[in-house]
PDB file of C-alpha atoms in Angstrom:
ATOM      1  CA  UNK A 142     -64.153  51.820 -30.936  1.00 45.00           C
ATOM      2  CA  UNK A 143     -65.491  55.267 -29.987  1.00 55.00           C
ATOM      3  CA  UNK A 144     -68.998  55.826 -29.024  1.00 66.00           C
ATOM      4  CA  UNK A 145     -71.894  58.360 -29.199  1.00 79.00           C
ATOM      5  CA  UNK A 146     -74.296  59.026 -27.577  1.00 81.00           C
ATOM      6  CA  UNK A 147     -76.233  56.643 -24.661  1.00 84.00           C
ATOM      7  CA  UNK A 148     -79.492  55.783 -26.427  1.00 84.00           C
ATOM      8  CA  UNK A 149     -81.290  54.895 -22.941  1.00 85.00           C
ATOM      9  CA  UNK A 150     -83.008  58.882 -21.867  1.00 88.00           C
ATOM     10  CA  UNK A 151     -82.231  59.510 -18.108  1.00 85.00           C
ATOM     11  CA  UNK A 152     -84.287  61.842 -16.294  1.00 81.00           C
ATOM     12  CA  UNK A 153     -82.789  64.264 -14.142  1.00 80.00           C
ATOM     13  CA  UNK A 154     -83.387  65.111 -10.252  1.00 78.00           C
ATOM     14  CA  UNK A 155     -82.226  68.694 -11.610  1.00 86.00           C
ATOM     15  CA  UNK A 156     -85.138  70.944 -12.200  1.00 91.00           C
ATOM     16  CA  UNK A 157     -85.950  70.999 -16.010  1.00 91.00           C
ATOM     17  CA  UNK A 158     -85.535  74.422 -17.691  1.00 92.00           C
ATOM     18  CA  UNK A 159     -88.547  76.712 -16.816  1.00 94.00           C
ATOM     19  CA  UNK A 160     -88.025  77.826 -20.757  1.00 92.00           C
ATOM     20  CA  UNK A 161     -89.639  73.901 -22.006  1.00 92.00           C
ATOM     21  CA  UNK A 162     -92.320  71.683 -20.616  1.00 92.00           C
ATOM     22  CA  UNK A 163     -90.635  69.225 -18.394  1.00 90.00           C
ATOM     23  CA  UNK A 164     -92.391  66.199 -20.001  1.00 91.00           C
ATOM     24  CA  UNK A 165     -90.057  67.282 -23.111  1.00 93.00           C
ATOM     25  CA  UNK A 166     -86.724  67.054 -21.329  1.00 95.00           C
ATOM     26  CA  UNK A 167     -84.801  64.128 -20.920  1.00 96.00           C
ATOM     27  CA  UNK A 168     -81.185  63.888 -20.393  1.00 96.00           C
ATOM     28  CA  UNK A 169     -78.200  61.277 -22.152  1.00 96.00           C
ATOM     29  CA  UNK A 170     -74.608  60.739 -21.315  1.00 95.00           C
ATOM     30  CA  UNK A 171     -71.938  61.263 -23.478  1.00 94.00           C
ATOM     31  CA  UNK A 172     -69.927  57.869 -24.211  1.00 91.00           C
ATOM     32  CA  UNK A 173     -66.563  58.365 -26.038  1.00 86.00           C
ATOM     33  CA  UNK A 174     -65.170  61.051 -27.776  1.00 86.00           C
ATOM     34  CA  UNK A 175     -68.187  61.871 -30.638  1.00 84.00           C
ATOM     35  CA  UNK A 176     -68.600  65.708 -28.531  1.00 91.00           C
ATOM     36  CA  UNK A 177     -65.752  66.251 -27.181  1.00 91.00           C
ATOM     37  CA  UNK A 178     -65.376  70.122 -28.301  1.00 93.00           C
ATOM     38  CA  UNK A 179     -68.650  70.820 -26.564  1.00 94.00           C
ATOM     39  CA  UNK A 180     -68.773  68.359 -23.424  1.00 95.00           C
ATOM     40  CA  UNK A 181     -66.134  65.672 -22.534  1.00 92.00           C
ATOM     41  CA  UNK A 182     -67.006  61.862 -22.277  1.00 92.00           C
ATOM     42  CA  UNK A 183     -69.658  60.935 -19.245  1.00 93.00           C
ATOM     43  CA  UNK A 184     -71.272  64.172 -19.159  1.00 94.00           C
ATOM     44  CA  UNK A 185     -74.792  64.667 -19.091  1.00 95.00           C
ATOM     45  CA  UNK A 186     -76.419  66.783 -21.639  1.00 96.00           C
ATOM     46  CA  UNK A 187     -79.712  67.886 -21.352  1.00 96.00           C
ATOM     47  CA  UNK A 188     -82.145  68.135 -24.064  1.00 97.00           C
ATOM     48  CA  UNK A 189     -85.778  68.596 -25.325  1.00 96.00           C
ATOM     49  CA  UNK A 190     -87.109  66.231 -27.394  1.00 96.00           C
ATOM     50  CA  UNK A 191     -88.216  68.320 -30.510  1.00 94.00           C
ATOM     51  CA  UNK A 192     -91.110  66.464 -31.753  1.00 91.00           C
ATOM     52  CA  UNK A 193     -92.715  66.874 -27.924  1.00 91.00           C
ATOM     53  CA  UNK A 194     -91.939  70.572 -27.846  1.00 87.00           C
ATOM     54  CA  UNK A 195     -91.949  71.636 -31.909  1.00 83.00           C
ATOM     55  CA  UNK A 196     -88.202  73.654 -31.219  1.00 85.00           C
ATOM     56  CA  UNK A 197     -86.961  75.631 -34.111  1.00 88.00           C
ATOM     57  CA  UNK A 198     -83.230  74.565 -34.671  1.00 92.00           C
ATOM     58  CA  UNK A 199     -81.436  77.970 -35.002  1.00 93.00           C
ATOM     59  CA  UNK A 200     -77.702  77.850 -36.690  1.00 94.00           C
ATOM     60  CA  UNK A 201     -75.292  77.168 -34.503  1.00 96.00           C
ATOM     61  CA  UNK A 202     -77.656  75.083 -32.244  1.00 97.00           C
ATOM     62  CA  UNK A 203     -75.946  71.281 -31.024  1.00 97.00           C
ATOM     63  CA  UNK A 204     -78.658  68.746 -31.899  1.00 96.00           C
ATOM     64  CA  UNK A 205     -78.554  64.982 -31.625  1.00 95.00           C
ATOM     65  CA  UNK A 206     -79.352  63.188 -34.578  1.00 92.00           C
ATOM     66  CA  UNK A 207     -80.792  59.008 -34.563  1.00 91.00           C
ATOM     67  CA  UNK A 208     -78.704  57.720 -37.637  1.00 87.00           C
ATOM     68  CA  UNK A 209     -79.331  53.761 -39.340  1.00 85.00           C
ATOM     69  CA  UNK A 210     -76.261  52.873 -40.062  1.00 78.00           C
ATOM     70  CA  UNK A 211     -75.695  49.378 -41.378  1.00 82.00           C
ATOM     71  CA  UNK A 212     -78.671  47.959 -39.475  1.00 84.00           C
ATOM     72  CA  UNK A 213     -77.664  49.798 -36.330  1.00 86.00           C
ATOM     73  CA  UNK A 214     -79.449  52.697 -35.061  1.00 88.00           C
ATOM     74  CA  UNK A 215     -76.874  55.590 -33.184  1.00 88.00           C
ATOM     75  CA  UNK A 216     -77.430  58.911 -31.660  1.00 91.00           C
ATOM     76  CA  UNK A 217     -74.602  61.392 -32.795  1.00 89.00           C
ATOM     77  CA  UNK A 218     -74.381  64.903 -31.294  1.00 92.00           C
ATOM     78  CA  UNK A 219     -73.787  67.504 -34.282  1.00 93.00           C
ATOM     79  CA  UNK A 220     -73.522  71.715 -34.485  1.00 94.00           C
ATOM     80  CA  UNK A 221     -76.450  72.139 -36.975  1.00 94.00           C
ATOM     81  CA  UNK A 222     -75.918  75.637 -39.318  1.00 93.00           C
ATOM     82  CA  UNK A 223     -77.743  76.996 -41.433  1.00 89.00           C
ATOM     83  CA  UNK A 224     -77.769  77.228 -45.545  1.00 85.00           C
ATOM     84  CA  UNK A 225     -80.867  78.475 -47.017  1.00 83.00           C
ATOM     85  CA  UNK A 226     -84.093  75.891 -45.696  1.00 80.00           C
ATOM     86  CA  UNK A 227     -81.547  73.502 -45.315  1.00 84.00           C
ATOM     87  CA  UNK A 228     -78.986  72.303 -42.023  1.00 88.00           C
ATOM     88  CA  UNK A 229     -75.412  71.434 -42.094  1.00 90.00           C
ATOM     89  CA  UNK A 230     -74.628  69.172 -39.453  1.00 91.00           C
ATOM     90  CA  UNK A 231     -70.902  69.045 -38.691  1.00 91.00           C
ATOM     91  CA  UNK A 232     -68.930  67.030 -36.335  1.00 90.00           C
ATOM     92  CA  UNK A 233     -68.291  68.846 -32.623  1.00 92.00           C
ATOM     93  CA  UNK A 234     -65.214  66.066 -31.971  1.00 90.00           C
ATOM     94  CA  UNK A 235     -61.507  66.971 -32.273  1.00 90.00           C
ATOM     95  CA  UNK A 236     -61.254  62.824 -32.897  1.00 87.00           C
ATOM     96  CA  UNK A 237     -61.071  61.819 -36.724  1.00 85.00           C
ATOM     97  CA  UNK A 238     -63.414  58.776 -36.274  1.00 82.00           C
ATOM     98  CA  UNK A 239     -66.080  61.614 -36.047  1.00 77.00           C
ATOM     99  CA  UNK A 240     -64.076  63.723 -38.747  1.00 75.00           C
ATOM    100  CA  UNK A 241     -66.821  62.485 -41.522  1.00 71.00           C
ATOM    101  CA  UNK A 242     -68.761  64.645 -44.129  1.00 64.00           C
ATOM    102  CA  UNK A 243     -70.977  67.103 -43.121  1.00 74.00           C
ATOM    103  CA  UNK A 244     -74.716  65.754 -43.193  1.00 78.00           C
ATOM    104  CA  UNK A 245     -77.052  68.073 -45.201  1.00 79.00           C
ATOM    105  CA  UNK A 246     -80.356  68.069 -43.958  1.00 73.00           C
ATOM    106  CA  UNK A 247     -83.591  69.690 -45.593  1.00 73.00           C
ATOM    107  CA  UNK A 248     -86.271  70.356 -44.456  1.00 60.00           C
ATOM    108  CA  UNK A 249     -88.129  69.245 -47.367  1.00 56.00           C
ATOM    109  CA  UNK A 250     -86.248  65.604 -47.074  1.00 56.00           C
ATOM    110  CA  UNK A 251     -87.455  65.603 -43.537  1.00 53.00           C
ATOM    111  CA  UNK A 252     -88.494  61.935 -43.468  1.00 56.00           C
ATOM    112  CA  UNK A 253     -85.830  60.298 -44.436  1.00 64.00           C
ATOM    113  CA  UNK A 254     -85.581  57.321 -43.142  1.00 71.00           C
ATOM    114  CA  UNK A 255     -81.759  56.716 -42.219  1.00 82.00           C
ATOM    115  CA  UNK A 256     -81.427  60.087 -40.400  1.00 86.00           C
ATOM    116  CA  UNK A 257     -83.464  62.815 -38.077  1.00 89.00           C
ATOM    117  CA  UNK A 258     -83.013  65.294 -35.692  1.00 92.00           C
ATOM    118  CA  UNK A 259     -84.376  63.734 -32.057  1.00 94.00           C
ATOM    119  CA  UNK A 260     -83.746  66.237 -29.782  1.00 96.00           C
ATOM    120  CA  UNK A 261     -81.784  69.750 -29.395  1.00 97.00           C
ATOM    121  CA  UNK A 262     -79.087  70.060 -26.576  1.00 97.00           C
ATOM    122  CA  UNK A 263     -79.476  73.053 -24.204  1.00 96.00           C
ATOM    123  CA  UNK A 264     -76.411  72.651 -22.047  1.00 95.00           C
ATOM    124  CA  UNK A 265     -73.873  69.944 -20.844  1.00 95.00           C
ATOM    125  CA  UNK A 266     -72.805  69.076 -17.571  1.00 92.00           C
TER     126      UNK A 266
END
């Protein structure tokens, strides 16, 4: 079955990004093919953790979401754009697994409890 997202944050003997507070970046691995238009399986991504470092999420931006799904908590990778107050969150996978709906996201339904945004991806590698 195709994966995710590693939940477990790694962090990196890389210097963090002189843009973010380093306490705020944290990197995951890529398992499966759930990103695979924007980095391939077993790459590292590295991200800031959004509530740690209040990032806006501008359209086009990847972010990883934490999603309950029938008891089970995943971390997804998704291109977030922009409609109005609210995010789209589409699929960045060339896989169908991944192929599903794209996730609306308001800001005003911001604690919802089956789905937020964790972190936003800077770069992959």
């Amino acid at each position: 079955m195709p994966k995710g997202l590693n939940k477990q944050r790694m962090y990196s003997p890389d210097p963090p990004d002189p843009r973010f507070p380093g306490p705020a970046q944290f990197d995951l691995i890529v398992e499966g093919s759930s990103l695979d238009k924007f980095a391939r399986e077993g790459a590292r991504l590295r991200c800031i953790d959004v509530d740690l470092n209040n990032a806006e999420i501008l359209n086009g931006d990847v972010v990883v979401i934490e999603r309950c799904k029938g008891g089970e908590i995943e971390l997804l990778g998704k291109r977030a754009l922009r409609q109005g107050e609210a995010l789209e969150l589409w699929s960045e996978s060339t896989n169908d697994f991944w192929r599903e709906p794209v996730i609306r996201y308001d800001r005003l339904e911001s604690r919802r409890e089956d789905l937020r945004i964790i972190a936003k991806i800077l770069y992959a590698y």
